[in-house]
Amino acid sequence: MLRLPSIAVSFALTLGAPLGAQHPVVPGVERLGSESGRATDRGVVLLHELSCTACHDAPKAFALPARPAPKLDGVGQRVTSGWLRSHVANPRAVKPGTTMPRVGYTDPATGRPFSREDREANFDALVHALAADGGPIPPARIAGNRALIDRGRELYSRIGCAACHEPADARATSVSSVPLGPLAGKTTVDALVEFLQDPTRTHPAARMPDLGLTPKEARALAMYLLRAQFENPLAKQAAPPQRPGLFAEYFEVAVHALPDFDELEPIESGIVPEIDANPKFRRRNEEYALRFRGSLQIPRDGDYVFFTTSDDGSKLRIDGEVVVDNDGEHGNREKRGKVRLTEGPHLIEVQFFEFHGGESLSVRWRGPGFKKQPIPTEALTSRGGFPMVPLGYEEFAIDERKLARGQHAYRALGCAACHAPELDKMSAKPLDRLDADAAGGCLSSQPAYADYGLSEAQKSDLIAAIRGKSWAVATDAATDARRSLAALNCYACHERRGIGGATDDRYDCFETKLAIDLGDEGKLPPTLSDVGDKLKANTLRALLELGKHKVRSRFMHTRMPEYPPGQAVLVTKQLVRADRVAEPPAEPELDEVAIEAGHRLVGTNGFACVTCHNVNGNRSPAIAGVDIAHSHSRLNYDWFVRFLKKPGTIKPDTRMPGFWATEQSPFTDVCGGSSAKQIDAVWAYLSLGASIPAPKGVLPPEGRPRLELMPVEEPIVHRTFMKGVSPRTILAGYPESVHVAFDAQGVRLAKVWRGRFFDASGVASGRTDKFLGPLGSDVLDVPGPAFAVLEDAAQSWPTIAKGQRDVGGTFSGYRLGPDRRPVFRYRLGDVEIEERPVPLLSAGGTVLRREFTLRSTRPTKLTFRAWSSDSLERVDAGTWRASDATVRLVGVDGALSRQSDGRHEVIVPLSVDKSGVRFSQEIRW
Amino acid sequence: MVIQALRFFALPALVATVLPAQQGTEADYYRMLTFPFSEERPLEVGAMACLSDGRMMIGTRTGDIFVVENAYADDPAKATFKLWARGIAQPLGLLEHEGWIYTAQRGELTRMRDIDGDDRADEFENVCDDWEISGNYHEYNFGPRLTPDGKMWITLNKPFGGEPYGKAHWRGWAVRIDPNTGVMEPMCTGLRSPAGVQVSPWGDVFYTDNQGEWCNASKLSHLEFGEFHGHPHGLVTREKAGEPFRSIANPVSGTYMKDLQEQVPAFKMPAVWFPYDKMGKSPSGMCWDTSDGEFGPFQDQLFVADQHHASVMRVCLEEVDGHWQGACIEFREGFDCGITRIAWGKDHSLFVGMTNAGWSGKGTRPWGLQRLVWTGKTPFEIHTVRATPDGFALTFTQPIDPEIADDPSNYRMESYTYKLESRYGGPEADKKNVEVMAASPGQDGRSVRLQVAGLRAGYVHEMHMPALRSADGSELLHSAAYYTLVNIPVR
């Protein structure tokens, strides 16, 4: 073993770092077991995970999720120069267990060791080159916060971090932890927050995957991981940074003039980007007061006039002096005040109160060289708390000469082989010609070029894979899947066919959110033993890539991460190929009688599935497991049937009882008592997905608004404001759980969605000015307007700007049919248009048909636009698939595809006269 | 309110000497019937109309329109509410006309009807949507009200605060719409919060406006084409409106309203000012007494509701020198909630519809429906106040005690006026005592003429007469009147 460079030792000691595992940690490999029969598996995964093939070409690529090395672009912005210095000299000194080898002791060009001076000079130069890329790291800005550190620890222990990394209490574990090393000297909270929110941007291998953290969660986690910085004495010396925005406080008082704010206790406070009467944390719009404080950047010396407009009173102070006094109870009123100011920061304070009636507050200014205008957000700042500063942090100056040498060393020492393979390829021996015993080779006792610190077991696994010519051995899908799952360390959380899953010593890193006992099913991530047979392939891929279909997140703290598209596709293919039964039976046709039977069986007047399951957000009165409204979108039909017949044989630890174990069901009056038909009926019912009607016995969704509109018996037509539509929106909600928003202002069908309908409180309670969106899910924006008169086929389709009126015609009204479904009526030129939305029950969620009837007193030409999207593909004569929906036209010919304004459109030229034109459009999404 | 009036004049001696035992309460003359209140089914009344078949129709702020069966039962719990239509955007007026029900929604004047006879509306037509809305909460629309020429009037509230869809035209206007063609004509601008609009028995249009900025005292005003009523918000639309609106200049804040016509000739003085807190705070719905005595002695007078005070006031009007003006007098208070709408039932009882939504006011409930029924007993009240060249002529509902009525010291009077200002609300300005020189009871035994020194045109004349007694010794039920003297009659 070579002596550690002194600088790394001293740095590591400063951090009090434990010098942990000296061999690379690849926990997924450990999960494959230590039996000699698995040596090739382990060796192959190691070859891949250690990036051996970056230098040693393999004759054939392994079917494993890509593992590019971290991107070093901008690394200087993320990592301190001190940490870089230690890391280039010996990665294991600051990151014990890393898969990065130690390099730079032997010159690859000559095969001779560098002199100590050359070596140190190379390392020093590399630090300058790396730090110069985007760096040196800017000082930390985010203020330390003890409560956030605690919250971060809680997150770390619960959401899955500790499944791969060391548990928070640093106890020993049977499976090695992926090392973090002494992070507190490596980076700042700011940089770590950025990394945690999007780890694959710099670490595209996704071995640290994206856990879908909110900015606040990322901040808490970063603070926890860097908690040693909190007490760093360096932090107290750093000036608290100015951050954008003003510090605002919200008070609840009933006053007729500005109160003495120092006597009051604020209810809420926070940083806001601008001064107005509605900060985000305002709770009511009567009897409240606000105070904004911070710094105003004055651009240059001169006279400044400040204007406040407020309802009710306000006061503006600069450097403690009142400049604008607009106090008192009044309507919207503007006042002004003039003050001479010098360039630079000045204290600004704005006070405001609202008694009753309307409320508003705005501040504008005028100064040398600029007219009356709002104060730009950039000019307003406030002081933050003390930031967390990396341990051992020193200012770092980049030396240009060293930088040039470092850039050369970066390639000469082989860094680029892994970190920038597009630049360089090391000319090492290909895998199939490797001699494992070669002196100075990676597997030798004295590795010359790349020293991984391999354990003897790792060496023997690698040798097994190399000698067994593993690249030449055909593997089955199950083997491929096993190796992929090991590479991605899915086994840290999931068990599959006897491998992996929560170990006893990490069992407490998995928790149920709810205060009820759901057993291990509610706590541990599910088995993957037959996952390729259970889940629809698209669902599996979407789950891996997009984080969709996470049905357990409501009750399970552990998060399913998201992976890059290539990895998701590969793993999905492997799992489906390995698991899916041959020739699965076809799904039964959707049948309304079956839907009704299923509806009953799921409810408390049937098998009461609702005792343990939520149904599309409607709550189980008892123990709420997986929401079964997602079943159709997730599960394969045949797996569902097998599972319902004998749940225990498919999932041995499940709490799900088998209701249909025999051919005869206890409910003899449903589907003739046939178990098979009843299972099909439940499937039919569940296939309605987000538009599923609630079964008997469920509670309404949690936090249901008091004024939620629920079309149960018949459709509801409701005029309101709607977000993203207009203040003249007419909603139609249907019992089939598909709903539409018709915009009577721009005159178009604007939105379609499924599930819950609408919360009427936006314009029915309080100040009645809230623009709410749909309450349900699967919201689809319909490209409108539907009709236009085009001069020629090349003319762009008219667009509706915010607030623009009567683009799609003029609105005439609506008529309710005997079924109480509305027919919207509008007129474009001489053409009277009737549009009737009709919900159609459909597997995967109810779809929408729009029935159009057009009439004109004189022959008129106009055009219907069936859809507009960034992509459109014709499926058959009347059907097009867009990126957001599939559209089918019935009863009309002559549709044309065209590209207009960069969009793909399907348009249908129509000739209308008094005999009329009728056709319909079906939208599936 | 007697107590309050006395406090105002600080005459404790009078209290001690003349308070008699005989004193009725408002409830003795007008009793209140309360329809059952339900927390689950909010009945936030925003519109009411008596249909031609006698049933009441009630529109709620939350968009439901009910037909009420058994509305006239002496036990209001027997009434049933049938949902005739729903999902209307804040209907604040209902009008039956030629087989249709008209209502002004947020975004349009709509007419609705029931085609299949199941007592539920199935056809909804857009009559006119030419006004604009920005999505601000305060863009309420009131009406429509039908004038004898077959046109419909709507008053359009101005916004307060944020306008999500940008500046909207026609806010702060009164408009007239032809229900057959849908054509909208601008009629008046300068309105602020015109919560009530009504057509008088003689076919003129009046509206109520709520005090605030540029409407510094709540008022009742007569609306005629081409006028400006004080609030400059609507003037942003003057170009679109054309003449004569185009030439209306913005008023200068701080001008006495009585003098504003010199500056802005289109400015119209109110018919009646409602002095703040003395006569409500937020006047809303109104209706003329056309009961021909079935509702008591106030035929042809106007009842005006208040959304803050949960009260109904009474107004008597007269036309002096071409201007409608008159007095307001308290009538009935103590309703459950701030009142938005009042409407006659077919039995000449007064339906009172309420909601406090978005506003604070008196009353104990957030919404409700009540009915005011005359008991048949006539209260002793100031019936009418008319202006004379040298004072006021008052009539009473009962014969008065002439011994008390002929003593000028039994009358207290002061006058004040208001400025038009950008501030919110405004004080009673330029206040002066008005000396009652002589009081002459009339031959009919029910009237008195007051000769005063210092009548001032353009001023509210507030008069108190708590000492007056009826011939049989009763106290006045309400002993104050507030006469807005815009013009002093020559004869």
JSON list of N, CA and C in Angstrom, two decimals, chain A residues 820-846:
[
{"chain": "A", "resi": 820, "resn": "ARG", "atom": "N", "xyz": [-81.02, 15.59, -19.00]},
{"chain": "A", "resi": 820, "resn": "ARG", "atom": "CA", "xyz": [-80.41, 16.75, -18.33]},
{"chain": "A", "resi": 820, "resn": "ARG", "atom": "C", "xyz": [-78.98, 17.00, -18.79]},
{"chain": "A", "resi": 821, "resn": "ARG", "atom": "N", "xyz": [-78.58, 16.38, -19.88]},
{"chain": "A", "resi": 821, "resn": "ARG", "atom": "CA", "xyz": [-77.26, 16.68, -20.43]},
{"chain": "A", "resi": 821, "resn": "ARG", "atom": "C", "xyz": [-77.39, 17.95, -21.29]},
{"chain": "A", "resi": 822, "resn": "PRO", "atom": "N", "xyz": [-76.44, 18.86, -21.16]},
{"chain": "A", "resi": 822, "resn": "PRO", "atom": "CA", "xyz": [-76.57, 20.11, -21.91]},
{"chain": "A", "resi": 822, "resn": "PRO", "atom": "C", "xyz": [-76.12, 19.97, -23.37]},
{"chain": "A", "resi": 823, "resn": "VAL", "atom": "N", "xyz": [-76.76, 20.77, -24.21]},
{"chain": "A", "resi": 823, "resn": "VAL", "atom": "CA", "xyz": [-76.30, 20.96, -25.59]},
{"chain": "A", "resi": 823, "resn": "VAL", "atom": "C", "xyz": [-75.87, 22.42, -25.67]},
{"chain": "A", "resi": 824, "resn": "PHE", "atom": "N", "xyz": [-74.59, 22.65, -25.91]},
{"chain": "A", "resi": 824, "resn": "PHE", "atom": "CA", "xyz": [-74.11, 24.03, -26.01]},
{"chain": "A", "resi": 824, "resn": "PHE", "atom": "C", "xyz": [-74.39, 24.56, -27.40]},
{"chain": "A", "resi": 825, "resn": "ARG", "atom": "N", "xyz": [-74.84, 25.80, -27.47]},
{"chain": "A", "resi": 825, "resn": "ARG", "atom": "CA", "xyz": [-75.21, 26.39, -28.76]},
{"chain": "A", "resi": 825, "resn": "ARG", "atom": "C", "xyz": [-74.38, 27.64, -28.99]},
{"chain": "A", "resi": 826, "resn": "TYR", "atom": "N", "xyz": [-73.79, 27.71, -30.16]},
{"chain": "A", "resi": 826, "resn": "TYR", "atom": "CA", "xyz": [-73.07, 28.93, -30.54]},
{"chain": "A", "resi": 826, "resn": "TYR", "atom": "C", "xyz": [-73.19, 29.14, -32.03]},
{"chain": "A", "resi": 827, "resn": "ARG", "atom": "N", "xyz": [-72.78, 30.29, -32.48]},
{"chain": "A", "resi": 827, "resn": "ARG", "atom": "CA", "xyz": [-73.02, 30.68, -33.84]},
{"chain": "A", "resi": 827, "resn": "ARG", "atom": "C", "xyz": [-71.73, 31.27, -34.40]},
{"chain": "A", "resi": 828, "resn": "LEU", "atom": "N", "xyz": [-71.32, 30.75, -35.56]},
{"chain": "A", "resi": 828, "resn": "LEU", "atom": "CA", "xyz": [-70.15, 31.30, -36.22]},
{"chain": "A", "resi": 828, "resn": "LEU", "atom": "C", "xyz": [-70.61, 31.81, -37.58]},
{"chain": "A", "resi": 829, "resn": "GLY", "atom": "N", "xyz": [-70.63, 33.12, -37.74]},
{"chain": "A", "resi": 829, "resn": "GLY", "atom": "CA", "xyz": [-71.19, 33.70, -38.96]},
{"chain": "A", "resi": 829, "resn": "GLY", "atom": "C", "xyz": [-72.65, 33.30, -39.08]},
{"chain": "A", "resi": 830, "resn": "ASP", "atom": "N", "xyz": [-72.98, 32.67, -40.21]},
{"chain": "A", "resi": 830, "resn": "ASP", "atom": "CA", "xyz": [-74.37, 32.26, -40.41]},
{"chain": "A", "resi": 830, "resn": "ASP", "atom": "C", "xyz": [-74.64, 30.85, -39.87]},
{"chain": "A", "resi": 831, "resn": "VAL", "atom": "N", "xyz": [-73.61, 30.21, -39.37]},
{"chain": "A", "resi": 831, "resn": "VAL", "atom": "CA", "xyz": [-73.78, 28.80, -39.00]},
{"chain": "A", "resi": 831, "resn": "VAL", "atom": "C", "xyz": [-74.14, 28.68, -37.52]},
{"chain": "A", "resi": 832, "resn": "GLU", "atom": "N", "xyz": [-75.26, 27.98, -37.28]},
{"chain": "A", "resi": 832, "resn": "GLU", "atom": "CA", "xyz": [-75.65, 27.69, -35.91]},
{"chain": "A", "resi": 832, "resn": "GLU", "atom": "C", "xyz": [-75.04, 26.34, -35.54]},
{"chain": "A", "resi": 833, "resn": "ILE", "atom": "N", "xyz": [-74.33, 26.32, -34.45]},
{"chain": "A", "resi": 833, "resn": "ILE", "atom": "CA", "xyz": [-73.63, 25.10, -34.06]},
{"chain": "A", "resi": 833, "resn": "ILE", "atom": "C", "xyz": [-74.19, 24.60, -32.75]},
{"chain": "A", "resi": 834, "resn": "GLU", "atom": "N", "xyz": [-74.49, 23.31, -32.71]},
{"chain": "A", "resi": 834, "resn": "GLU", "atom": "CA", "xyz": [-74.88, 22.68, -31.46]},
{"chain": "A", "resi": 834, "resn": "GLU", "atom": "C", "xyz": [-73.81, 21.64, -31.12]},
{"chain": "A", "resi": 835, "resn": "GLU", "atom": "N", "xyz": [-73.37, 21.68, -29.89]},
{"chain": "A", "resi": 835, "resn": "GLU", "atom": "CA", "xyz": [-72.34, 20.73, -29.46]},
{"chain": "A", "resi": 835, "resn": "GLU", "atom": "C", "xyz": [-72.83, 20.02, -28.21]},
{"chain": "A", "resi": 836, "resn": "ARG", "atom": "N", "xyz": [-72.92, 18.70, -28.31]},
{"chain": "A", "resi": 836, "resn": "ARG", "atom": "CA", "xyz": [-73.43, 17.93, -27.18]},
{"chain": "A", "resi": 836, "resn": "ARG", "atom": "C", "xyz": [-72.35, 16.98, -26.70]},
{"chain": "A", "resi": 837, "resn": "PRO", "atom": "N", "xyz": [-71.79, 17.21, -25.52]},
{"chain": "A", "resi": 837, "resn": "PRO", "atom": "CA", "xyz": [-70.82, 16.27, -24.97]},
{"chain": "A", "resi": 837, "resn": "PRO", "atom": "C", "xyz": [-71.56, 15.05, -24.42]},
{"chain": "A", "resi": 838, "resn": "VAL", "atom": "N", "xyz": [-71.05, 13.87, -24.74]},
{"chain": "A", "resi": 838, "resn": "VAL", "atom": "CA", "xyz": [-71.67, 12.62, -24.26]},
{"chain": "A", "resi": 838, "resn": "VAL", "atom": "C", "xyz": [-70.59, 11.74, -23.66]},
{"chain": "A", "resi": 839, "resn": "PRO", "atom": "N", "xyz": [-70.72, 11.35, -22.39]},
{"chain": "A", "resi": 839, "resn": "PRO", "atom": "CA", "xyz": [-69.73, 10.45, -21.80]},
{"chain": "A", "resi": 839, "resn": "PRO", "atom": "C", "xyz": [-69.98, 9.01, -22.28]},
{"chain": "A", "resi": 840, "resn": "LEU", "atom": "N", "xyz": [-68.90, 8.31, -22.58]},
{"chain": "A", "resi": 840, "resn": "LEU", "atom": "CA", "xyz": [-69.02, 6.92, -23.00]},
{"chain": "A", "resi": 840, "resn": "LEU", "atom": "C", "xyz": [-68.20, 6.06, -22.05]},
{"chain": "A", "resi": 841, "resn": "LEU", "atom": "N", "xyz": [-68.87, 5.14, -21.37]},
{"chain": "A", "resi": 841, "resn": "LEU", "atom": "CA", "xyz": [-68.14, 4.25, -20.47]},
{"chain": "A", "resi": 841, "resn": "LEU", "atom": "C", "xyz": [-67.07, 3.52, -21.26]},
{"chain": "A", "resi": 842, "resn": "SER", "atom": "N", "xyz": [-65.90, 3.40, -20.71]},
{"chain": "A", "resi": 842, "resn": "SER", "atom": "CA", "xyz": [-64.81, 2.81, -21.47]},
{"chain": "A", "resi": 842, "resn": "SER", "atom": "C", "xyz": [-63.75, 2.28, -20.52]},
{"chain": "A", "resi": 843, "resn": "ALA", "atom": "N", "xyz": [-63.13, 1.17, -20.92]},
{"chain": "A", "resi": 843, "resn": "ALA", "atom": "CA", "xyz": [-62.06, 0.61, -20.10]},
{"chain": "A", "resi": 843, "resn": "ALA", "atom": "C", "xyz": [-60.90, 1.59, -20.05]},
{"chain": "A", "resi": 844, "resn": "GLY", "atom": "N", "xyz": [-60.38, 1.81, -18.87]},
{"chain": "A", "resi": 844, "resn": "GLY", "atom": "CA", "xyz": [-59.29, 2.77, -18.72]},
{"chain": "A", "resi": 844, "resn": "GLY", "atom": "C", "xyz": [-59.81, 4.14, -18.37]},
{"chain": "A", "resi": 845, "resn": "GLY", "atom": "N", "xyz": [-61.12, 4.28, -18.28]},
{"chain": "A", "resi": 845, "resn": "GLY", "atom": "CA", "xyz": [-61.69, 5.58, -17.91]},
{"chain": "A", "resi": 845, "resn": "GLY", "atom": "C", "xyz": [-62.66, 6.05, -18.98]},
{"chain": "A", "resi": 846, "resn": "THR", "atom": "N", "xyz": [-63.79, 6.58, -18.55]},
{"chain": "A", "resi": 846, "resn": "THR", "atom": "CA", "xyz": [-64.82, 7.05, -19.46]},
{"chain": "A", "resi": 846, "resn": "THR", "atom": "C", "xyz": [-64.24, 8.05, -20.46]}
]
